[in-house]
mmCIF file of C-alpha atoms in Angstrom:
data_model
loop_
_atom_site.group_PDB
_atom_site.id
_atom_site.type_symbol
_atom_site.label_atom_id
_atom_site.label_comp_id
_atom_site.label_asym_id
_atom_site.label_seq_id
_atom_site.Cartn_x
_atom_site.Cartn_y
_atom_site.Cartn_z
ATOM 1 C CA LEU A 1354 -13.297 14.691 -0.670
ATOM 2 C CA LEU A 1355 -12.417 12.275 2.095
ATOM 3 C CA HIS A 1356 -11.106 9.665 -0.336
ATOM 4 C CA ILE A 1357 -8.968 12.273 -2.070
ATOM 5 C CA ALA A 1358 -7.613 13.540 1.260
ATOM 6 C CA LEU A 1359 -6.620 10.048 2.348
ATOM 7 C CA HIS A 1360 -3.858 10.188 -0.259
ATOM 8 C CA ALA A 1361 -0.923 12.430 0.606
ATOM 9 C CA ASP A 1362 -1.028 14.187 -2.796
ATOM 10 C CA GLY A 1363 -4.614 15.308 -2.382
ATOM 11 C CA ARG A 1364 -4.573 15.985 1.348
ATOM 12 C CA GLY A 1365 -3.293 19.581 1.292
ATOM 13 C CA PRO A 1366 -5.861 21.072 -1.092
ATOM 14 C CA VAL A 1367 -8.784 19.234 0.538
ATOM 15 C CA VAL A 1368 -7.705 20.215 4.048
ATOM 16 C CA GLN A 1369 -7.309 23.851 2.960
ATOM 17 C CA LYS A 1370 -10.887 23.906 1.612
ATOM 18 C CA LEU A 1371 -12.259 22.281 4.769
ATOM 19 C CA VAL A 1372 -10.378 24.695 7.031
ATOM 20 C CA ALA A 1373 -11.676 27.618 4.960
ATOM 21 C CA ALA A 1374 -15.231 26.316 5.444
ATOM 22 C CA CYS A 1375 -14.649 26.119 9.213
ATOM 23 C CA GLY A 1376 -13.844 29.821 9.164
ATOM 24 C CA GLY A 1377 -16.814 30.713 6.972
ATOM 25 C CA ARG A 1378 -20.145 32.228 7.908
ATOM 26 C CA SER A 1379 -22.390 29.242 7.224
ATOM 27 C CA THR A 1380 -23.029 27.180 10.351
ATOM 28 C CA SER A 1381 -24.052 24.231 8.211
ATOM 29 C CA ALA A 1382 -20.810 24.408 6.208
ATOM 30 C CA GLN A 1383 -18.796 24.730 9.424
ATOM 31 C CA LEU A 1384 -20.457 21.636 10.852
ATOM 32 C CA LYS A 1385 -19.927 19.572 7.704
ATOM 33 C CA ALA A 1386 -16.301 20.710 7.389
ATOM 34 C CA ALA A 1387 -15.522 19.884 11.032
ATOM 35 C CA GLU A 1388 -17.188 16.484 10.639
ATOM 36 C CA ALA A 1389 -15.113 15.814 7.513
ATOM 37 C CA LEU A 1390 -11.901 16.837 9.298
ATOM 38 C CA GLY A 1391 -12.835 14.549 12.181
ATOM 39 C CA ARG A 1392 -13.408 11.608 9.831
ATOM 40 C CA LEU A 1393 -10.137 12.357 8.068
ATOM 41 C CA LEU A 1394 -8.293 12.304 11.405
ATOM 42 C CA GLU A 1395 -9.915 8.972 12.294
ATOM 43 C CA ARG A 1396 -8.766 7.399 9.033
ATOM 44 C CA ALA A 1397 -5.488 9.243 8.548
ATOM 45 C CA PRO A 1398 -4.005 10.576 11.797
ATOM 46 C CA ALA A 1399 -0.995 11.689 9.753
ATOM 47 C CA SER A 1400 -3.172 14.538 8.445
ATOM 48 C CA ARG A 1401 -2.860 16.416 11.759
ATOM 49 C CA PRO A 1402 0.128 18.487 10.529
ATOM 50 C CA ALA A 1403 -1.721 19.391 7.312
ATOM 51 C CA ILE A 1404 -4.659 20.778 9.300
ATOM 52 C CA VAL A 1405 -2.336 22.799 11.525
ATOM 53 C CA ALA A 1406 -0.299 24.051 8.549
ATOM 54 C CA SER A 1407 -3.522 25.133 6.832
ATOM 55 C CA GLY A 1408 -4.339 27.389 9.786
ATOM 56 C CA GLY A 1409 -7.080 25.142 11.125
ATOM 57 C CA ILE A 1410 -6.667 25.828 14.820
ATOM 58 C CA GLU A 1411 -8.009 29.398 14.965
ATOM 59 C CA PRO A 1412 -11.263 28.774 13.069
ATOM 60 C CA LEU A 1413 -11.881 25.595 15.053
ATOM 61 C CA VAL A 1414 -11.383 27.443 18.351
ATOM 62 C CA ARG A 1415 -13.799 30.142 17.147
ATOM 63 C CA MET A 1416 -16.311 27.408 16.288
ATOM 64 C CA MET A 1417 -16.213 26.193 19.899
ATOM 65 C CA GLY A 1418 -17.412 29.592 21.087
ATOM 66 C CA PRO A 1419 -17.413 29.867 24.883
ATOM 67 C CA GLY A 1420 -17.810 26.078 25.155
ATOM 68 C CA GLY A 1421 -20.967 25.994 27.242
ATOM 69 C CA ARG A 1422 -23.342 25.017 24.438
ATOM 70 C CA ALA A 1423 -21.560 22.013 23.005
ATOM 71 C CA ASP A 1424 -24.415 19.626 22.321
ATOM 72 C CA LEU A 1425 -23.851 16.450 20.329
ATOM 73 C CA GLY A 1426 -23.485 17.086 16.611
ATOM 74 C CA THR A 1427 -23.165 20.854 16.910
ATOM 75 C CA PRO A 1428 -20.274 22.894 15.494
ATOM 76 C CA PRO A 1429 -18.742 23.450 18.978
ATOM 77 C CA GLU A 1430 -18.753 19.721 19.790
ATOM 78 C CA ARG A 1431 -17.377 18.754 16.366
ATOM 79 C CA ALA A 1432 -14.685 21.453 16.536
ATOM 80 C CA ALA A 1433 -13.687 20.179 19.986
ATOM 81 C CA ALA A 1434 -13.376 16.655 18.563
ATOM 82 C CA VAL A 1435 -10.945 17.851 15.898
ATOM 83 C CA LEU A 1436 -8.983 20.067 18.299
ATOM 84 C CA CYS A 1437 -8.543 17.312 20.871
ATOM 85 C CA GLU A 1438 -6.868 15.285 18.111
ATOM 86 C CA LEU A 1439 -4.723 18.228 17.041
ATOM 87 C CA ALA A 1440 -3.689 18.810 20.677
ATOM 88 C CA ARG A 1441 -1.623 15.627 20.414
ATOM 89 C CA LEU A 1442 0.928 17.476 18.271
ATOM 90 C CA PRO A 1443 3.573 19.422 20.205
ATOM 91 C CA GLU A 1444 3.334 22.401 17.829
ATOM 92 C CA SER A 1445 -0.461 22.539 18.183
ATOM 93 C CA LYS A 1446 -0.521 22.951 21.946
ATOM 94 C CA ALA A 1447 0.833 26.510 21.945
ATOM 95 C CA LEU A 1448 -1.342 27.455 18.963
ATOM 96 C CA ILE A 1449 -4.509 26.257 20.718
ATOM 97 C CA VAL A 1450 -3.636 28.258 23.821
ATOM 98 C CA LYS A 1451 -2.690 31.320 21.740
ATOM 99 C CA ALA A 1452 -6.070 31.100 19.979
ATOM 100 C CA GLU A 1453 -7.706 31.136 23.441
ATOM 101 C CA GLY A 1454 -8.862 27.545 23.252
ATOM 102 C CA LEU A 1455 -8.391 26.720 26.930
ATOM 103 C CA GLU A 1456 -11.504 28.494 28.206
ATOM 104 C CA PRO A 1457 -13.960 26.676 25.911
ATOM 105 C CA PHE A 1458 -12.431 23.317 26.816
ATOM 106 C CA VAL A 1459 -12.693 24.057 30.536
ATOM 107 C CA SER A 1460 -16.331 25.093 30.041
ATOM 108 C CA MET A 1461 -17.040 21.885 28.128
ATOM 109 C CA LEU A 1462 -15.932 19.843 31.113
ATOM 110 C CA SER A 1463 -19.284 20.849 32.658
ATOM 111 C CA SER A 1464 -21.307 20.203 29.512
ATOM 112 C CA SER A 1465 -24.317 17.915 29.585
ATOM 113 C CA CYS A 1466 -22.951 16.245 26.433
ATOM 114 C CA LYS A 1467 -20.740 13.276 27.290
ATOM 115 C CA GLN A 1468 -18.884 13.488 23.978
ATOM 116 C CA ALA A 1469 -18.051 17.153 24.555
ATOM 117 C CA GLN A 1470 -16.785 16.248 28.024
ATOM 118 C CA ALA A 1471 -14.623 13.495 26.519
ATOM 119 C CA HIS A 1472 -13.160 15.848 23.896
ATOM 120 C CA ALA A 1473 -12.523 18.509 26.529
ATOM 121 C CA SER A 1474 -10.885 16.160 29.026
ATOM 122 C CA CYS A 1475 -8.691 14.734 26.247
ATOM 123 C CA ALA A 1476 -7.635 18.198 25.089
ATOM 124 C CA VAL A 1477 -6.982 19.423 28.631
ATOM 125 C CA TRP A 1478 -4.865 16.344 29.286
ATOM 126 C CA HIS A 1479 -2.743 16.962 26.176
ATOM 127 C CA LEU A 1480 -2.483 20.715 26.770
ATOM 128 C CA SER A 1481 -1.472 20.232 30.410
ATOM 129 C CA ALA A 1482 1.639 18.380 29.240
ATOM 130 C CA VAL A 1483 3.180 21.825 28.658
ATOM 131 C CA GLY A 1484 4.325 23.345 31.932
ATOM 132 C CA GLU A 1485 3.325 26.916 31.048
ATOM 133 C CA HIS A 1486 -0.262 25.818 30.428
ATOM 134 C CA LYS A 1487 -0.816 24.333 33.888
ATOM 135 C CA PRO A 1488 -1.173 27.652 35.772
ATOM 136 C CA VAL A 1489 -3.599 28.890 33.125
ATOM 137 C CA LEU A 1490 -5.692 25.731 33.438
ATOM 138 C CA LEU A 1491 -5.681 26.063 37.224
ATOM 139 C CA SER A 1492 -6.758 29.695 37.050
ATOM 140 C CA ARG A 1493 -9.678 28.724 34.799
ATOM 141 C CA GLY A 1494 -11.064 26.314 37.422
ATOM 142 C CA CYS A 1495 -10.133 23.169 35.576
ATOM 143 C CA ILE A 1496 -9.342 20.971 38.595
ATOM 144 C CA PRO A 1497 -12.761 21.150 40.308
ATOM 145 C CA LYS A 1498 -14.460 20.314 37.013
ATOM 146 C CA LEU A 1499 -12.207 17.315 36.406
ATOM 147 C CA VAL A 1500 -12.782 16.110 39.958
ATOM 148 C CA ALA A 1501 -16.536 16.508 39.436
ATOM 149 C CA LEU A 1502 -16.302 14.272 36.365
ATOM 150 C CA LEU A 1503 -14.586 11.618 38.440
ATOM 151 C CA GLN A 1504 -17.031 11.896 41.334
ATOM 152 C CA ASP A 1505 -20.123 11.931 39.161
ATOM 153 C CA GLY A 1506 -21.576 8.445 39.330
ATOM 154 C CA ARG A 1507 -23.630 8.760 36.171
ATOM 155 C CA LYS A 1508 -23.000 5.973 33.722
ATOM 156 C CA HIS A 1509 -23.006 8.273 30.727
ATOM 157 C CA HIS A 1510 -19.374 9.297 31.192
ATOM 158 C CA THR A 1511 -17.175 7.412 28.802
ATOM 159 C CA SER A 1512 -14.153 5.525 30.037
ATOM 160 C CA ALA A 1513 -12.004 7.966 28.028
ATOM 161 C CA THR A 1514 -13.523 10.919 29.895
ATOM 162 C CA ARG A 1515 -12.741 9.337 33.250
ATOM 163 C CA ARG A 1516 -9.253 8.232 32.137
ATOM 164 C CA TYR A 1517 -8.286 11.729 30.955
ATOM 165 C CA ALA A 1518 -9.873 13.370 34.013
ATOM 166 C CA ALA A 1519 -7.936 11.071 36.343
ATOM 167 C CA ALA A 1520 -4.641 11.660 34.580
#
């Protein structure tokens, strides 16, 4: 599927199937679909609009759940990885907030999983670029969690996590 989706002609149908799997009932299928979307975004960042157009934001936000249990390789962590990439698009920012994606990202800032923290700090950074989102992020307690990431001396925080938290 990934090789087909790398070509513009095959991208739409493959992305639609993967997004449908993200919204399905099988946790295993959700995980595999989110991983495939993540790999597609790594190899073809131009596929971001196709994922958004296929309605991918809402099922991915649902996959994150409340955000507190985002261990490495779980559906919430993988969904956060895809959403932090989608948050780079101007049209995605409002859709992520509308789908109630801020709360899980703020929760993930306190996760014990360094990758989940990196995805969350990246997404928060991109979402905070919209003025209307800043008060919502503040009301969710985002600032103390970002400061805690910066003050935490543990070596497991990635440079990306610290960079996004500092910004």
